[in-house]
Amino acid sequence: MAVSIYWIRRDLRLADNPALTAAADNGQSVLPVYIHAPDEAGAWANGEASNWWLHHSLSALAQSLADHGLPLVIRRGESLATLDALIEETGATAVHWNRLYDPALIRRDKAIKAQLKHRGLAVHSHNAALLHEPWTIQTGTGGDYKAFTPFWRACRKLADPEPPLPVPALKAPEHAGTISSLKPEDLGLLPRIRWDAGLAANWQPGEAGAWQRLGDFLPKTLGAYEPGRDFPAEPGTSRLSPHLHFGEISPRQIWQAVQQQLAQGGDEATTTSIETFLSEIGWREFAHHVLYHHPDFPDAPLNPRFADFPWQEDADGQLLAAWQQGRTGIPLVDAGMRELYATGWMHNRVRMVVGSFLVKNLRLPWQAGEAWFWDTLVDADLAANSLGWQWVAGSGADAAPYFRIFNPVRQSERFDPEGEYIARWVPELAGLAVKHRHAPWEAPASVLADAGVTLGIDYPHPMVDLKASRQAALAAFEQIKKT
Ligand SMILES: Cc1cc2nc3c(=O)[nH]c(=O)nc-3n(C[C@H](O)[C@H](O)[C@H](O)COP(=O)(O)OP(=O)(O)OC[C@H]3O[C@@H](n4cnc5c(N)ncnc54)[C@H](O)[C@@H]3O)c2cc1C
């Protein structure tokens, strides 16, 4: 019986999996293989939080495959050489995988496809991660989109995505049990300094965890997504981002589940919420579109003027460290940075605020923030992270204009009006009355004393003056505008 290799990458699920379905087609036996080759991602190998996720997601996938009678073969080493060895061992005649869109991985996969085809293998790649692959959406003149709204309009004009695929009937190759494999724990993916307790408390990596999240979100939260999604103290968003990134659930599956909810009817507010949520899935598509057309997007500003931006000196790294550790003295910023470190995730509104503070008030390069997010986010995604940071910096596609500088105190008053989010993550300020939590340095000395807060001891003084740093950022921006 012919054997097909299913090469697993960031598609850690069984349902709606085109490569797995094609590998199992015509009753072929399937060998699922995960190859650990971090160097092949170049500078963008997984950060620590992503590796933590991967460890647990691989374990969950191994269990699901075992429930279907299939082993998960895990190997470490160069991808092509590892595939070659497995082809030799099993006599496999076909290799299937789902496509990835990180520039270094596109290059690798193209080269591997050519080599395997040359050796006479049937090699097929499939789309499992996107509603519309980056090259399928084009402007009227055949170019790529630089702005989200027309991009999404073009996507919405197309037919709805195909219905998701069921889990195929799966059959293991003969002697599958004799094929050697590592275990997830052999890959050394868990952090050496065990900072991951908060990750484990907040997340369940794997396909079942993804469906659990969607199942919670659809009936409870989706209908009030607008405006609930803007309030970081509330569970107002889906938290599906790491599950989507690792391919534990597909956008097509989410799309279908949301359409079913829409078909049940609802008032105008519910319909608006659903459309807004779908457009966020659209932002994910847009991020992939931009990255595909601009492979240096993670490293270089899309608007080349920003290459000459006069960033602030931070020779000893103290400014960056204060931001990373959530001790800037600006409560909403600190709350966000601490949420990130503790849980591997941060609310989108707060991502925008902490980003703006880093790039505009501290005037540190957006790439420094991007790198920290890359290491600490469980949803770290090359396309979405680059888009987010270039948006914040004002240098990217459909970016916030540079002169729009978030005031973190106003943002806090508006989107955390009860100061709950601040109290949760900056507990040293929880004793302050709500109105003083947003800017404790403005509170009268007696109020601070009554709450047991001494600025500079219990909680830092603000590390910059928000108004003066805003002016300095605008002046720096004026400089590059002239270039
Ligand atoms: C500076 C910065 C960095 C970011 N880095 C990442 C990242 O590394 N990975 C990541 O997935 N998102 C990133 N985002 C986008 C966004 O913050 C997260 O996708 C969102 O907070 C995830 O939470 P959720 O799943 O509850 O989102 P929901 O609001 O429930 O949205 C549903 C899904 O839509 C997608 N999505 C939503 N907003 C965006 C967006 N602006 N861009 C791209 N996709 C989006 C995500 O896949 C998300 O899971 C970043 C945003 C900023 C401002």
XYZ file of C-alpha atoms in Angstrom, residues 85-297:
213
model
C 15.508 9.730 5.039
C 11.834 9.045 5.749
C 11.067 8.480 2.065
C 13.897 5.951 1.999
C 12.688 4.238 5.184
C 9.022 3.986 4.198
C 9.058 3.873 0.403
C 6.708 6.899 0.414
C 5.687 8.063 -3.054
C 4.003 11.358 -2.160
C 4.572 14.316 0.165
C 1.871 16.800 1.146
C 2.046 19.971 3.210
C 0.051 23.121 3.927
C 1.653 26.355 2.805
C 3.361 28.923 5.054
C 3.956 32.531 4.048
C 7.012 33.679 6.046
C 9.536 34.759 3.391
C 12.344 32.431 4.560
C 9.949 29.476 4.632
C 8.541 30.218 1.184
C 12.094 30.061 -0.166
C 12.829 26.823 1.692
C 9.596 25.132 0.636
C 10.076 26.058 -3.019
C 13.549 24.553 -2.997
C 12.341 21.367 -1.274
C 9.440 20.993 -3.661
C 11.777 21.239 -6.658
C 14.210 18.705 -5.183
C 11.551 16.146 -4.290
C 9.837 16.474 -7.662
C 13.183 15.978 -9.312
C 13.461 12.684 -7.414
C 10.132 11.552 -8.849
C 7.947 12.130 -5.787
C 4.412 13.483 -6.083
C 4.632 16.738 -4.106
C 1.629 18.914 -3.330
C 1.221 21.990 -1.167
C -2.183 23.253 -0.047
C -3.849 26.285 1.520
C -4.977 25.665 5.079
C -4.252 28.975 6.796
C -6.021 31.722 4.868
C -9.370 32.505 3.298
C -7.575 34.081 0.346
C -3.928 33.489 -0.383
C -1.900 36.688 -0.772
C -1.496 36.569 -4.554
C -5.176 35.919 -5.240
C -6.314 39.417 -4.237
C -5.239 42.098 -6.691
C -6.077 45.724 -7.365
C -7.760 46.662 -10.634
C -4.321 47.153 -12.157
C -2.988 43.823 -10.922
C -0.994 45.237 -7.989
C -1.090 44.589 -4.270
C -3.197 46.497 -1.759
C -1.637 49.047 0.597
C -4.821 49.846 2.509
C -7.106 47.516 4.414
C -10.565 48.783 3.430
C -10.276 48.250 -0.346
C -8.435 44.974 0.286
C -11.258 43.661 2.444
C -13.893 44.981 0.043
C -12.194 43.007 -2.734
C -12.167 39.883 -0.530
C -15.832 40.259 0.365
C -16.808 40.471 -3.302
C -15.521 36.933 -3.788
C -17.601 33.855 -3.112
C -17.747 32.676 0.489
C -15.031 30.194 1.431
C -15.636 26.516 0.714
C -17.098 24.565 3.638
C -14.446 23.089 5.939
C -13.259 19.512 5.363
C -14.070 16.724 7.831
C -11.326 14.612 9.417
C -10.476 12.037 6.713
C -10.398 8.282 7.275
C -6.806 7.612 8.300
C -4.668 4.519 7.926
C -1.155 4.081 9.279
C 1.617 2.608 7.103
C 2.603 -0.989 7.845
C 5.412 -1.132 10.398
C 4.652 2.474 11.395
C 5.524 1.536 14.955
C 9.113 0.771 13.958
C 9.790 4.249 12.568
C 11.916 6.085 15.111
C 10.630 9.313 16.577
C 11.519 11.877 19.197
C 9.004 12.991 21.811
C 7.950 16.663 22.098
C 9.986 16.922 25.329
C 13.147 15.900 23.423
C 12.970 19.139 21.423
C 13.809 21.337 24.427
C 10.972 23.742 23.712
C 10.014 24.548 27.292
C 11.761 27.562 28.837
C 14.805 26.790 30.970
C 13.785 29.465 33.471
C 10.233 28.335 34.156
C 8.287 31.572 33.666
C 5.464 29.693 31.950
C 3.083 28.974 34.864
C 0.852 31.862 33.760
C 0.769 30.526 30.212
C -0.435 27.132 31.421
C -3.087 28.792 33.605
C -4.502 30.767 30.682
C -4.290 28.551 27.637
C -5.026 25.093 26.338
C -2.916 24.638 23.202
C -4.264 22.223 20.593
C -7.312 21.639 18.431
C -9.642 20.863 21.359
C -8.529 24.052 23.146
C -9.225 26.095 20.008
C -12.776 24.763 19.745
C -13.324 25.352 23.422
C -12.374 29.032 22.908
C -14.621 29.393 19.869
C -17.438 27.629 21.695
C -17.153 30.100 24.581
C -16.827 33.136 22.354
C -19.692 32.601 19.912
C -22.655 32.533 22.295
C -21.265 34.753 25.031
C -19.131 37.450 23.460
C -19.503 37.748 19.692
C -22.866 39.539 19.796
C -21.359 42.365 21.862
C -17.930 42.352 20.154
C -18.578 45.974 19.146
C -17.796 47.872 21.387
C -16.816 45.166 23.918
C -13.589 44.414 22.045
C -12.106 47.744 23.128
C -12.237 47.233 26.893
C -9.221 45.317 28.167
C -10.715 44.445 31.566
C -13.508 42.475 29.854
C -13.284 39.150 28.024
C -14.559 40.996 24.930
C -12.516 39.301 22.179
C -12.102 35.711 21.017
C -8.505 35.022 22.134
C -8.247 32.736 19.121
C -5.015 34.343 17.885
C -2.516 31.671 19.054
C -4.844 28.890 17.898
C -5.079 30.532 14.475
C -1.346 31.101 14.311
C -0.553 27.450 14.995
C -3.299 26.266 12.686
C -5.252 24.484 15.407
C -8.377 25.968 13.891
C -8.781 27.406 10.401
C -10.248 30.760 9.387
C -12.647 28.774 7.218
C -13.969 26.911 10.265
C -14.370 30.169 12.150
C -16.068 31.735 9.156
C -18.574 28.928 8.903
C -19.340 28.925 12.641
C -19.892 32.689 12.565
C -22.137 32.465 9.479
C -24.240 29.845 11.263
C -24.625 32.231 14.178
C -25.536 35.049 11.770
C -28.180 32.834 10.150
C -29.886 32.508 13.541
C -30.701 36.212 13.236
C -30.180 39.023 15.683
C -30.585 42.748 16.041
C -28.565 45.343 14.170
C -26.000 45.622 16.950
C -25.317 41.879 16.744
C -24.922 42.007 12.974
C -22.513 44.948 13.298
C -20.510 43.033 15.890
C -20.276 39.994 13.639
C -19.170 42.066 10.645
C -16.512 43.786 12.769
C -15.236 40.442 14.014
C -15.034 39.082 10.459
C -13.111 42.187 9.434
C -10.535 41.376 12.142
C -10.080 38.004 10.482
C -9.676 40.186 7.387
C -6.824 42.125 9.049
C -5.055 38.808 9.508
C -5.468 38.147 5.786
C -4.249 41.672 4.979
C -1.143 41.167 7.146
C -0.239 38.076 5.099
C -0.919 39.965 1.867
C 1.442 42.787 2.859
C 4.169 40.425 4.080
C 3.995 38.357 0.905
C 4.397 41.409 -1.301
C 7.030 43.035 0.938
C 9.280 40.265 2.272
C 11.451 42.702 4.252
C 8.391 44.078 6.063
